[in-house]
C-alpha cells in the first residue's frame, strides 16, 4: 500500500521490512493508554518542568549563558540531558495536541539552551562551568556525547512538531563540532555511554546530512577495543567496549547503555542493510531473552554497574530493572520489529510497556521509580525526582510518543502491533484517505474491533499481531468467522479489498495463567507468577492485611478468577483472585537454619490471594510486594 506524505523519522528507511507512521496519524482517544497519556500531559510534564527548575538543572543553562551567577547545580556531569528529554517529550505532545502554554514554556527553555551554547558549537553546562579546560578529557564517564545525543533527539522531534529550527540549529552546530573532532584520523574514540549513535541517525534523518550518519557509523565502529575504564568489578564490558559490536554475542554491562547502543546499531542496519549488524543484534536478543530478562521486561540483575548479570541470574529483590533500561528495551525492539517484521519484538515491547516501564510511574503521575524490583519487603516508595533524574523524563517522552508504536506500514498494507482505543488517519497515494478506528478495553479485555471508516477500495493486507501469550485467537470480518487465518511471523494476515464500513473483530482470549521460570533461575525456583494477557501481576500487602506477603503460597491447581476492581489506584483495574495459603512459621521462631524437615511440612492456613497488576504496586503506600509466589 502506498501511503503518501509520510514525514515520520522512521518513514521509508531503506532496509526496513516495515515503516513507522507519522506520530500524529495515530491517536489514542480512550482507554488504558489514553488515560496514561492524559496524566502525562496534565501532571507529569508540568511536574517535570517544576523539578528541573527546583533541581537547578535549568539554572545551569542560565549560568552558562551568563544570565545568572551561581555555582553549577547537581552532582553529575549529565543533568543537561534531563532538560533535553523533557523538551523531546514536549515536542511529541505538541505534535499531537498543540498547546500554546506548553509551547511557550518549551520555547523559553530552548532560548536558554541556545544562549548557553559556546561560539564553536560546544554545549555542556557541567564542563563549561566546572571544568572548562577538560572538554573531551573523560569520554568514558564525562557524558558529553551522551548529552549531545539527547539534544539531537530533542531537536529532531521539536523541528518535526513545530517546524521551527532554533533547537535544530543548536544541535547541528554541536554535531558539526563533533564531526570536526571525532572520526578516522581525528580523535578515534567514543562515549562511555551510548545514545549519540541513534541520535546522530535521527539528526541525519531530520536534516538529510549524511555526515551525521557517517559519524554514527564511526562511533559504532570504534567501539569494542577494550580501552574503557569500567566500573567496580566490571571492566570495559560495562560500557559495551569489550568486543567490537559486530562480534558481540551477549548482552553485558550497564543495561541502559546496552539498550541505547543496540537501538543505534539497529538504526544503522536500517540505513545501511549491513547484515553483520543485524546478525549481532539477533544473537544478543537471544542471549537477553533466553536468560537475562525479568518477566516484567525489566533488565539489569546487578546493582553494581546497573548491569546485566549471568544467564539465569534474575533475583527478584536485588534486581536493578532501571526504568530507563525497560524503556531502552522498547526502543531497541521497535527497531528490530521494523527491521524484521517479526511479532516477537512487538511482544517484548508490549511486555515491557505494561510492566517494567509503567511501574516506573505512580498512578498520579508525579513520582517515579528508578529501580523496579520484583519483590519488596516494604519501605520502598517512588520519589518525586532523583539526583540522577534520567528515568522521569524518559517516561515522559515515551508516553508522549506512544501512538507511534501501535502501527506500521509497508507497500502491502498496514500492521497493528499494539491494541488500544483510537484512530489512525492516513493519506493513500491515490489521494484518498484511509481511516481506521479501533475500539477495545485492552488490556483488561481481549476483544478488539477495528473498523475501516474511509478507504479507496484497493486490496491490501491488514496484519494483526497475535500476541505470544495468546492461544486460540479468533477473527471475524463483517461478522463472518475467518477460519484458520493465515499467520505470518506472528501476525494474522487479512488480505482483501477493504471498503468503508468493513469491520474486523479480533478476540484474544485472556484467561489468567500461571507462569514459571526456567529451572535454572534459582531465585524463583518452585514459584509461579500470574499473568493475564500482557499484564504481569503481583501480590501486595495492602490486599492481605495482617499477613506477611513473604509467607504466601499459591495453589497452582485451583482456578484463577479475574475480577474488575473499580477505582483501584484511581483508574480501576482487573485483579486476579487465586486460592492459596499463609504458611505458619511459628516452628521457626528463633531459628535461621535447622536440620532439614520434610518438604511441605509447614502448616498452611487457606487464604484467597488477590493479585494486582505489577505496574500498579506501591500506589497505596510503601507496601511489601512480590511477583513470584511459591507454590503451595
Ligand atoms: O549515566 C546516565 C544515566 O544515569 C544512565 O543511563 C542511568 O543508568 C543513570 O546512571
Ligand atoms: Zn534512568
Coordinates of C-alpha atoms and ligand atoms in Angstrom, one line a residue:
X1 CA 0.0 0.0 0.0
X2 CA 1.4 3.4 -0.8
X3 CA 0.8 6.0 1.8
X4 CA 1.8 9.5 0.9
X5 CA 3.0 12.5 2.9
X6 CA 4.9 10.4 5.4
X7 CA 7.3 12.6 7.3
X8 CA 7.9 10.3 10.3
X9 CA 11.5 9.9 11.2
X10 CA 11.0 6.2 10.6
X11 CA 9.3 6.5 7.2
X12 CA 10.9 4.7 4.3
X13 CA 14.0 3.5 5.9
X14 CA 15.9 1.8 3.1
X15 CA 16.3 -1.6 4.9
X16 CA 13.2 -1.7 7.0
X17 CA 10.7 -4.5 6.5
X18 CA 8.1 -2.2 7.9
X19 CA 7.9 1.6 8.2
X20 CA 6.7 3.7 11.1
X21 CA 3.7 6.0 10.7
X22 CA 3.8 9.7 11.5
X23 CA 3.2 10.2 15.2
X24 CA 0.2 12.4 14.7
X25 CA -1.6 10.0 12.4
X26 CA -2.4 7.6 15.3
X27 CA -4.4 8.9 18.1
X28 CA -5.3 7.2 21.3
X29 CA -8.7 8.6 22.4
X30 CA -9.9 6.5 25.3
X31 CA -9.0 3.5 27.5
X32 CA -5.8 2.4 29.2
X33 CA -3.0 4.2 27.4
X34 CA -5.1 7.3 26.6
X35 CA -5.6 7.7 30.3
X36 CA -1.8 7.5 30.9
X37 CA -1.1 9.9 28.1
X38 CA -3.6 12.3 29.7
X39 CA -1.9 12.0 33.1
X40 CA 1.5 12.6 31.3
X41 CA 0.1 15.7 29.7
X42 CA -1.7 17.2 32.7
X43 CA 0.6 16.2 35.5
X44 CA 3.9 14.6 34.6
X45 CA 5.2 17.1 32.1
X46 CA 4.4 20.2 34.2
X47 CA 5.8 18.4 37.2
X48 CA 9.0 17.7 35.2
X49 CA 9.4 21.4 34.4
X50 CA 9.0 22.3 38.0
X51 CA 11.5 19.7 39.1
X52 CA 14.1 20.8 36.5
X53 CA 13.7 24.3 37.9
X54 CA 13.9 23.2 41.5
X55 CA 16.9 20.9 40.9
X56 CA 18.8 23.8 39.3
X57 CA 19.1 22.0 36.0
X58 CA 17.6 24.9 34.1
X59 CA 19.7 27.4 36.2
X60 CA 22.8 25.6 34.9
X61 CA 21.9 26.8 31.4
X62 CA 21.2 30.4 32.7
X63 CA 24.6 30.5 34.4
X64 CA 26.3 29.1 31.3
X65 CA 24.5 31.7 29.2
X66 CA 25.8 34.5 31.5
X67 CA 22.2 35.4 32.7
X68 CA 23.0 34.4 36.3
X69 CA 26.0 34.0 38.5
X70 CA 25.8 30.8 40.6
X71 CA 27.7 27.5 41.0
X72 CA 26.8 24.5 38.9
X73 CA 24.0 22.6 40.5
X74 CA 23.9 18.8 40.7
X75 CA 26.5 16.1 41.3
X76 CA 26.6 14.7 37.8
X77 CA 28.1 15.8 34.5
X78 CA 24.9 14.9 32.6
X79 CA 22.0 16.8 34.1
X80 CA 21.6 18.7 30.8
X81 CA 20.2 15.5 29.3
X82 CA 17.1 15.8 31.6
X83 CA 16.2 19.1 30.0
X84 CA 16.6 17.7 26.5
X85 CA 14.5 14.6 27.3
X86 CA 11.8 16.9 28.7
X87 CA 11.9 19.0 25.5
X88 CA 11.6 15.9 23.4
X89 CA 8.6 14.8 25.3
X90 CA 7.0 18.2 24.9
X91 CA 7.7 18.0 21.1
X92 CA 5.7 14.8 20.8
X93 CA 3.0 16.3 22.9
X94 CA 2.8 19.4 20.8
X95 CA 2.7 17.3 17.6
X96 CA -0.4 15.6 18.8
X97 CA -2.0 18.4 20.8
X98 CA -0.7 21.9 20.1
X99 CA -0.9 23.8 23.3
X100 CA 0.3 27.5 23.4
X101 CA 1.3 27.4 27.1
X102 CA 3.4 24.3 26.7
X103 CA 4.9 25.7 23.5
X104 CA 5.8 28.9 25.2
X105 CA 7.4 27.1 28.1
X106 CA 9.4 24.9 25.7
X107 CA 10.5 27.9 23.6
X108 CA 11.8 29.7 26.7
X109 CA 13.8 26.6 27.6
X110 CA 15.1 26.4 24.1
X111 CA 16.2 30.1 24.3
X112 CA 18.2 29.2 27.3
X113 CA 19.8 26.2 25.7
X114 CA 20.7 28.3 22.6
X115 CA 22.1 31.1 24.8
X116 CA 24.3 28.6 26.7
X117 CA 25.9 27.2 23.5
X118 CA 29.5 28.3 23.0
X119 CA 30.6 30.0 19.8
X120 CA 32.2 26.9 18.4
X121 CA 29.1 24.9 19.0
X122 CA 30.1 23.2 22.2
X123 CA 27.4 22.7 24.8
X124 CA 27.6 21.0 28.1
X125 CA 26.9 23.2 31.2
X126 CA 29.0 21.0 33.5
X127 CA 32.1 21.3 31.5
X128 CA 31.5 24.9 30.7
X129 CA 31.0 25.9 34.3
X130 CA 33.1 23.4 36.3
X131 CA 35.9 22.1 34.1
X132 CA 36.3 24.4 31.2
X133 CA 39.8 23.1 30.4
X134 CA 38.7 19.5 30.4
X135 CA 36.5 19.2 27.3
X136 CA 36.5 15.6 25.9
X137 CA 39.0 14.6 28.6
X138 CA 36.9 11.8 30.1
X139 CA 34.9 10.2 27.3
X140 CA 34.4 7.1 29.5
X141 CA 32.4 8.9 32.1
X142 CA 32.1 12.6 31.2
X143 CA 28.8 12.1 29.2
X144 CA 29.4 15.0 26.8
X145 CA 28.5 12.8 23.8
X146 CA 25.5 11.4 25.8
X147 CA 24.2 14.9 26.5
X148 CA 24.8 15.8 22.8
X149 CA 22.8 12.8 21.8
X150 CA 19.8 13.7 23.9
X151 CA 20.0 17.2 22.5
X152 CA 19.9 15.9 18.9
X153 CA 16.9 13.7 19.7
X154 CA 15.0 16.6 21.2
X155 CA 15.9 18.9 18.2
X156 CA 14.8 16.4 15.6
X157 CA 11.5 15.9 17.4
X158 CA 10.9 19.6 18.1
X159 CA 11.5 20.6 14.5
X160 CA 9.1 18.0 13.3
X161 CA 6.5 19.1 15.7
X162 CA 6.7 22.8 15.3
X163 CA 8.6 23.5 12.0
X164 CA 10.9 25.8 13.9
X165 CA 14.7 25.2 13.6
X166 CA 16.1 27.1 16.6
X167 CA 16.9 23.9 18.6
X168 CA 17.9 22.1 15.4
X169 CA 20.4 24.8 14.6
X170 CA 21.9 24.4 18.1
X171 CA 22.0 20.7 17.5
X172 CA 23.6 20.8 14.1
X173 CA 26.3 23.3 15.2
X174 CA 27.2 20.9 18.0
X175 CA 27.1 17.9 15.7
X176 CA 29.4 19.8 13.3
X177 CA 31.8 20.3 16.1
X178 CA 31.6 16.6 16.9
X179 CA 32.2 15.8 13.2
X180 CA 35.3 18.1 13.3
X181 CA 36.6 16.5 16.4
X182 CA 35.9 12.8 16.1
X183 CA 36.4 10.3 13.2
X184 CA 39.1 8.5 11.3
X185 CA 42.3 10.4 11.5
X186 CA 40.8 12.7 14.2
X187 CA 40.0 11.7 17.7
X188 CA 39.4 8.0 17.4
X189 CA 37.3 7.3 20.4
X190 CA 33.7 7.3 21.6
X191 CA 31.4 7.8 24.5
X192 CA 31.3 5.5 27.6
X193 CA 27.5 5.9 27.5
X194 CA 25.9 5.3 24.1
X195 CA 23.0 7.2 22.7
X196 CA 24.8 9.6 20.4
X197 CA 24.7 6.8 17.7
X198 CA 20.9 6.6 17.5
X199 CA 20.7 10.4 17.9
X200 CA 23.0 11.1 15.0
X201 CA 20.9 8.8 12.9
X202 CA 17.8 10.8 13.9
X203 CA 19.7 14.0 13.1
X204 CA 20.7 12.6 9.7
X205 CA 17.0 11.8 9.0
X206 CA 15.9 15.3 10.1
X207 CA 18.5 17.1 8.0
X208 CA 19.5 14.8 5.2
X209 CA 23.1 15.5 6.1
X210 CA 25.0 12.2 5.5
X211 CA 28.0 13.3 7.6
X212 CA 25.9 12.6 10.7
X213 CA 25.1 9.1 9.6
X214 CA 28.9 8.6 8.9
X215 CA 29.7 9.8 12.3
X216 CA 27.1 7.5 13.9
X217 CA 28.8 4.6 12.0
X218 CA 32.2 5.7 13.2
X219 CA 31.1 5.8 16.8
X220 CA 29.8 2.2 16.4
X221 CA 32.9 1.0 14.5
X222 CA 35.4 2.4 17.0
X223 CA 33.7 0.7 20.0
X224 CA 34.9 -2.6 21.4
X225 CA 38.6 -2.1 21.7
X226 CA 38.7 -2.9 25.4
X227 CA 40.0 0.5 26.4
X228 CA 37.3 2.0 28.5
X229 CA 37.8 2.0 32.3
X230 CA 34.7 0.2 33.5
X231 CA 33.1 0.4 36.9
X232 CA 33.7 -1.6 40.0
X233 CA 34.4 -5.2 39.1
X234 CA 33.1 -4.6 35.6
X235 CA 35.8 -3.7 33.1
X236 CA 35.3 -2.4 29.6
X237 CA 32.2 -4.6 29.2
X238 CA 30.4 -2.2 31.5
X239 CA 30.5 0.3 28.5
X240 CA 29.9 -2.5 25.8
X241 CA 33.6 -1.9 24.9
X242 CA 35.0 -5.4 25.4
X243 CA 34.5 -6.7 21.8
X244 CA 33.6 -4.9 18.6
X245 CA 29.9 -4.5 18.0
X246 CA 29.8 -6.9 15.1
X247 CA 31.4 -9.7 17.1
X248 CA 29.3 -9.3 20.2
X249 CA 27.2 -12.4 21.1
X250 CA 25.8 -11.5 24.5
X251 CA 24.3 -8.6 26.3
X252 CA 26.5 -7.4 29.1
X253 CA 27.4 -4.5 31.2
X254 CA 25.3 -1.5 32.1
X255 CA 21.8 -2.3 30.8
X256 CA 20.7 1.2 29.7
X257 CA 24.0 1.6 27.8
X258 CA 23.5 -1.7 26.1
X259 CA 19.9 -0.9 25.0
X260 CA 20.7 2.5 23.7
X261 CA 23.7 1.1 21.8
X262 CA 21.7 -1.7 20.3
X263 CA 19.0 0.8 19.2
X264 CA 21.6 2.8 17.5
X265 CA 23.2 -0.2 15.9
X266 CA 19.8 -1.4 14.6
X267 CA 19.2 2.1 13.2
X268 CA 22.5 1.8 11.3
X269 CA 21.3 -1.5 9.9
X270 CA 18.0 0.1 8.9
X271 CA 20.0 2.7 6.9
X272 CA 22.8 0.5 5.5
X273 CA 21.5 -3.0 5.4
X274 CA 24.8 -4.3 6.8
X275 CA 23.9 -8.0 7.6
X276 CA 26.7 -8.3 10.2
X277 CA 25.0 -5.7 12.3
X278 CA 21.6 -7.4 12.3
X279 CA 23.2 -10.8 13.0
X280 CA 24.9 -9.4 16.1
X281 CA 21.6 -7.9 17.2
X282 CA 19.8 -11.2 16.8
X283 CA 22.5 -13.0 18.8
X284 CA 22.3 -10.5 21.6
X285 CA 18.5 -10.6 21.6
X286 CA 18.5 -14.4 22.0
X287 CA 21.0 -14.1 24.9
X288 CA 18.9 -11.4 26.6
X289 CA 15.5 -13.1 26.2
X290 CA 16.9 -16.5 26.8
X291 CA 18.4 -15.8 30.2
X292 CA 18.8 -12.2 31.2
X293 CA 15.4 -10.6 31.2
X294 CA 12.9 -10.3 34.0
X295 CA 9.3 -11.4 33.4
X296 CA 8.4 -7.7 33.5
X297 CA 10.6 -6.9 30.6
X298 CA 13.0 -5.3 33.1
X299 CA 16.7 -5.5 32.6
X300 CA 19.8 -5.4 34.8
X301 CA 20.3 -8.1 37.5
X302 CA 23.0 -6.3 39.4
X303 CA 23.2 -3.2 41.5
X304 CA 26.9 -3.0 40.8
X305 CA 27.1 -1.2 37.5
X306 CA 23.3 -1.3 37.0
X307 CA 24.2 -4.2 34.8
X308 CA 23.2 -7.4 33.2
X309 CA 24.3 -10.5 35.2
X310 CA 25.0 -14.1 34.2
X311 CA 22.4 -16.1 32.4
X312 CA 19.6 -17.0 34.8
X313 CA 20.8 -14.6 37.4
X314 CA 17.4 -12.9 37.9
X315 CA 16.9 -12.1 41.6
X316 CA 13.6 -10.6 42.4
X317 CA 14.6 -8.4 45.3
X318 CA 18.1 -7.2 44.4
X319 CA 17.5 -6.8 40.7
X320 CA 18.1 -3.4 39.2
X321 CA 15.5 -3.1 36.5
X322 CA 16.0 0.6 35.9
X323 CA 13.0 2.2 34.3
X324 CA 15.3 3.6 31.6
X325 CA 16.5 0.0 30.8
X326 CA 12.9 -1.2 30.2
X327 CA 12.3 1.9 28.1
X328 CA 15.6 1.2 26.2
X329 CA 14.2 -2.3 25.7
X330 CA 11.2 -0.8 23.9
X331 CA 13.4 1.5 21.8
X332 CA 15.6 -1.4 20.6
X333 CA 12.7 -3.8 20.0
X334 CA 10.8 -1.3 17.9
X335 CA 13.8 -1.0 15.6
X336 CA 14.1 -4.8 15.5
X337 CA 10.4 -5.0 14.6
X338 CA 10.8 -2.5 11.8
X339 CA 13.9 -4.4 10.5
X340 CA 12.4 -7.9 10.6
X341 CA 8.6 -7.7 10.8
X342 CA 8.5 -10.4 13.5
X343 CA 5.9 -10.3 16.2
X344 CA 8.3 -11.5 18.9
X345 CA 9.8 -8.0 19.0
X346 CA 6.4 -6.4 19.4
X347 CA 5.5 -8.9 22.1
X348 CA 8.5 -7.7 24.0
X349 CA 7.6 -4.1 23.5
X350 CA 4.2 -4.9 25.0
X351 CA 5.7 -6.9 27.9
X352 CA 8.0 -4.0 28.8
X353 CA 5.4 -1.3 28.4
X354 CA 2.7 -2.8 30.6
X355 CA 5.1 -4.0 33.3
X356 CA 8.7 -2.9 33.7
X357 CA 8.2 0.6 32.1
X358 CA 4.9 1.6 33.7
X359 CA 5.9 0.5 37.2
X360 CA 8.3 3.4 37.0
X361 CA 5.4 6.0 37.3
X362 CA 2.9 6.5 40.0
X363 CA -0.8 6.4 39.2
X364 CA -1.0 10.1 40.0
X365 CA 1.9 10.8 37.5
X366 CA 4.1 12.8 39.8
X367 CA 6.5 10.3 41.4
X368 CA 8.9 7.7 39.9
X369 CA 10.8 4.5 40.5
X370 CA 14.4 4.4 39.3
X371 CA 14.8 0.8 40.3
X372 CA 11.9 -1.6 39.8
X373 CA 12.3 -4.7 42.0
X374 CA 10.0 -7.7 41.7
X375 CA 10.0 -8.2 45.4
X376 CA 9.9 -5.7 48.2
X377 CA 9.8 -6.3 51.9
X378 CA 8.3 -2.9 52.3
X379 CA 9.6 0.6 52.7
X380 CA 10.3 1.2 49.0
X381 CA 8.5 4.2 47.5
X382 CA 8.5 6.2 44.3
X383 CA 10.2 9.6 44.5
X384 CA 9.1 13.0 43.0
X385 CA 12.6 13.3 41.4
X386 CA 16.1 12.0 41.6
X387 CA 19.6 13.4 41.9
X388 CA 20.1 11.2 38.8
X389 CA 16.9 12.0 37.1
X390 CA 17.2 10.1 33.8
X391 CA 14.1 7.9 34.3
X392 CA 11.3 10.6 34.8
X393 CA 11.8 12.5 31.5
X394 CA 12.4 9.2 29.7
X395 CA 8.9 8.1 30.8
X396 CA 7.5 11.4 29.7
X397 CA 8.9 11.1 26.2
X398 CA 7.9 7.5 25.8
X399 CA 4.3 8.2 26.9
X400 CA 4.0 11.3 24.7
X401 CA 5.3 9.3 21.7
X402 CA 3.4 6.1 22.5
X403 CA 1.0 6.1 19.5
X404 CA 3.9 5.7 17.1
X405 CA 4.4 2.1 18.4
X406 CA 0.9 1.0 17.6
X407 CA 1.1 0.6 13.8
X408 CA 3.4 0.5 10.8
X409 CA 3.0 0.0 7.1
X410 CA 4.7 -1.4 4.0
X411 CA 3.8 -1.4 0.4
X412 CA 1.5 -4.3 1.0
X413 CA -0.6 -2.9 3.8
X414 CA -0.9 -1.9 7.5
X415 CA 0.3 -3.7 10.6
X416 CA -1.2 -3.4 14.0
X417 CA 1.2 -4.2 16.8
X418 CA -0.5 -2.8 20.0
X419 CA -4.1 -2.6 20.9
X420 CA -6.0 0.4 22.3
X421 CA -9.0 2.6 21.5
X422 CA -8.2 5.3 18.9
X423 CA -7.9 6.1 15.3
X424 CA -5.4 6.1 12.5
X425 CA -5.7 8.6 9.7
X426 CA -3.5 8.2 6.7
X427 CA -3.4 9.6 3.2
X428 CA -3.1 7.0 0.4
X429 CA -1.2 7.7 -2.7
X430 CA -4.5 7.6 -4.7
X431 CA -5.3 10.8 -2.8
X432 CA -8.0 9.0 -0.9
X433 CA -7.9 9.0 2.9
X434 CA -7.6 5.7 4.8
X435 CA -9.1 6.0 8.2
X436 CA -9.3 3.2 10.8
X437 CA -10.8 3.1 14.2
X438 CA -10.0 0.7 16.9
X439 CA -12.3 0.0 19.9
X440 CA -11.2 -2.1 22.9
X441 CA -10.9 -2.3 26.6
X442 CA -7.4 -3.8 26.2
X443 CA -5.5 -4.9 28.4
X444 CA -8.5 -5.8 30.6
X445 CA -10.4 -7.4 27.8
X446 CA -9.1 -9.2 24.7
X447 CA -11.9 -8.2 22.3
X448 CA -10.8 -5.7 19.7
X449 CA -12.9 -4.1 17.0
X450 CA -11.3 -2.5 14.0
X451 CA -13.5 -0.5 11.6
X452 CA -12.4 0.8 8.2
X453 CA -14.0 4.2 8.2
X454 CA -12.5 5.5 4.9
X455 CA -10.7 3.6 2.2
X456 CA -10.3 3.6 -1.6
X457 CA -11.4 0.0 -2.1
X458 CA -8.0 -1.2 -3.1
X459 CA -6.6 -4.5 -1.9
X460 CA -4.1 -4.6 0.9
X461 CA -3.2 -6.7 3.9
X462 CA -4.2 -5.8 7.4
X463 CA -1.8 -7.6 9.8
X464 CA -2.9 -8.0 13.4
X465 CA -0.4 -9.2 15.9
X466 CA -1.3 -12.4 17.6
X467 CA 0.4 -11.9 21.0
X468 CA 2.7 -14.6 22.1
X469 CA 0.8 -15.0 25.4
X470 CA -2.4 -15.8 23.5
X471 CA -3.7 -19.2 22.5
X472 CA -6.9 -19.5 20.4
X473 CA -7.2 -16.1 18.8
X474 CA -10.4 -15.8 16.7
X475 CA -11.1 -13.3 14.0
X476 CA -14.2 -12.3 12.0
X477 CA -14.6 -9.9 9.1
X478 CA -18.0 -8.3 8.8
X479 CA -19.3 -10.9 11.2
X480 CA -18.1 -13.9 9.2
X481 CA -15.5 -16.1 11.0
X482 CA -12.2 -16.3 9.2
X483 CA -11.3 -20.0 9.6
X484 CA -7.6 -20.8 10.0
X485 CA -6.5 -17.3 9.0
X486 CA -3.0 -17.0 7.5
X487 CA -0.5 -16.2 10.2
X488 CA 3.0 -14.9 9.2
X489 CA 5.7 -14.2 11.7
X490 CA 3.1 -13.9 14.5
X491 CA 0.6 -11.7 12.5
X492 CA -2.8 -12.7 11.4
X493 CA -3.0 -11.6 7.7
X494 CA -6.3 -10.3 6.3
X495 CA -5.6 -9.6 2.6
X496 CA -8.6 -8.2 0.7
X497 CA -10.1 -5.1 -1.0
X498 CA -11.1 -3.1 2.0
X499 CA -14.3 -1.0 1.8
X500 CA -15.5 1.8 4.1
X501 CA -17.7 0.1 6.8
X502 CA -15.7 -3.1 6.9
X503 CA -15.4 -4.4 10.5
X504 CA -12.8 -6.8 11.9
X505 CA -13.3 -8.4 15.2
X506 CA -10.3 -9.9 16.9
X507 CA -10.8 -12.0 20.1
X508 CA -7.8 -12.7 22.1
X509 CA -8.9 -14.9 25.0
X510 CA -7.4 -13.5 28.1
X511 CA -7.6 -16.1 30.9
X512 CA -5.4 -15.6 33.9
X513 CA -2.5 -18.0 33.7
X514 CA 0.4 -19.1 35.8
X515 CA 3.9 -18.6 34.5
X516 CA 7.0 -20.4 35.7
X517 CA 10.7 -19.6 35.0
X518 CA 13.4 -21.7 33.6
X519 CA 14.5 -24.2 36.3
X520 CA 18.0 -22.6 36.4
X521 CA 16.6 -19.3 37.7
X522 CA 17.5 -20.2 41.3
X523 CA 15.9 -17.1 42.7
X524 CA 12.3 -18.1 41.8
X525 CA 12.5 -21.9 41.7
X526 CA 9.2 -23.5 42.7
X527 CA 7.4 -20.2 42.3
X528 CA 4.9 -19.0 39.8
X529 CA 3.8 -15.6 38.7
X530 CA 0.3 -14.7 37.5
X531 CA -0.2 -13.1 34.1
X532 CA -3.3 -12.1 32.3
X533 CA -2.9 -11.0 28.7
X534 CA 0.2 -8.9 28.6
X535 CA -0.1 -7.8 32.3
X536 CA 2.1 -9.3 34.9
X537 CA 0.6 -9.5 38.4
X538 CA 1.9 -9.2 41.9
X539 CA 0.6 -9.7 45.4
X540 CA 0.8 -6.6 47.7
X541 CA 0.5 -6.2 51.4
X542 CA -2.5 -3.8 51.1
X543 CA -4.7 -6.6 49.8
X544 CA -3.6 -9.0 52.6
X545 CA -3.8 -7.1 55.8
X546 CA -2.1 -8.7 58.8
X547 CA -0.3 -11.2 56.5
X548 CA 3.4 -11.1 55.6
X549 CA 3.3 -11.5 51.8
X550 CA 6.6 -13.4 52.1
X551 CA 4.6 -16.2 53.7
X552 CA 2.0 -16.5 51.0
X553 CA 1.7 -19.7 48.9
X554 CA -0.3 -20.2 45.8
X555 CA -2.4 -23.3 45.0
X556 CA -1.5 -24.0 41.4
X557 CA -4.3 -26.5 41.0
X558 CA -7.1 -24.1 41.9
X559 CA -8.8 -21.8 39.3
X560 CA -7.8 -18.2 38.9
X561 CA -10.6 -15.6 38.7
X562 CA -10.3 -12.2 37.0
X563 CA -12.4 -9.6 38.9
X564 CA -12.8 -5.9 38.0
X565 CA -11.8 -3.7 40.9
X566 CA -13.4 -0.3 40.5
X567 CA -11.2 2.6 41.5
X568 CA -8.1 0.5 42.2
X569 CA -5.2 3.1 42.1
X570 CA -7.5 5.6 40.6
X571 CA -8.4 4.2 37.2
X572 CA -9.7 0.8 38.2
X573 CA -8.0 -2.5 37.2
X574 CA -8.6 -6.1 36.7
X575 CA -7.3 -8.1 39.7
X576 CA -6.8 -11.8 39.8
X577 CA -8.0 -13.9 42.8
X578 CA -6.3 -17.1 43.5
X579 CA -6.6 -19.8 46.2
X580 CA -3.6 -20.1 48.4
X581 CA -2.4 -20.2 51.9
X582 CA -0.3 -18.4 54.5
X583 CA 2.5 -20.5 55.9
X584 CA 2.6 -20.7 59.7
X585 CA 6.3 -20.2 60.6
X586 CA 5.9 -20.4 64.4
X587 CA 8.1 -23.6 64.4
X588 CA 10.9 -21.4 63.1
X589 CA 10.9 -18.9 65.9
X590 CA 14.5 -18.1 66.8
X591 CA 15.9 -20.2 64.0
X592 CA 17.5 -19.3 60.8
X593 CA 18.7 -22.8 59.8
X594 CA 17.8 -26.2 61.1
X595 CA 18.1 -29.8 60.1
X596 CA 16.0 -30.3 57.0
X597 CA 12.5 -31.4 57.6
X598 CA 10.2 -33.0 55.1
X599 CA 9.2 -30.9 52.0
X600 CA 5.9 -29.3 52.6
X601 CA 5.8 -29.8 56.4
X602 CA 4.8 -26.2 57.1
X603 CA 1.3 -25.8 58.5
X604 CA -0.8 -23.8 56.0
X605 CA -3.9 -21.6 56.6
X606 CA -6.1 -21.2 53.5
X607 CA -6.5 -17.7 52.2
X608 CA -7.7 -16.0 49.0
X609 CA -4.8 -14.2 47.3
X610 CA -5.6 -11.0 45.5
X611 CA -3.1 -10.1 42.8
X612 CA -2.9 -6.7 41.2
X613 CA -1.1 -5.5 38.1
X614 CA 2.6 -5.2 38.9
X615 CA 2.7 -1.7 37.4
X616 CA 0.1 -0.6 39.9
X617 CA 2.0 -1.6 43.1
X618 CA 3.3 0.9 45.7
X619 CA 0.4 3.3 45.0
X620 CA -1.1 2.5 48.4
X621 CA 1.9 3.1 50.5
X622 CA 5.3 1.5 50.6
X623 CA 3.8 -2.0 50.7
X624 CA 5.6 -5.3 50.7
X625 CA 5.1 -7.0 47.3
X626 CA 6.1 -10.0 45.3
X627 CA 5.7 -11.1 41.7
X628 CA 6.8 -14.7 42.1
X629 CA 4.8 -16.7 44.6
X630 CA 6.0 -20.1 46.0
X631 CA 3.6 -22.9 45.1
X632 CA 1.6 -24.3 48.0
Ligands
LIG1 O1 24.6 7.7 33.1 C1 23.4 8.3 32.6 C2 22.2 7.6 33.1 O2 22.2 7.7 34.6 C3 22.2 6.1 32.9 O3 21.6 5.7 31.7 C4 21.4 5.6 34.1 O4 21.7 4.2 34.4 C5 21.9 6.5 35.2 O5 23.0 6.0 35.8
LIG2 ZN1 17.0 6.1 34.3

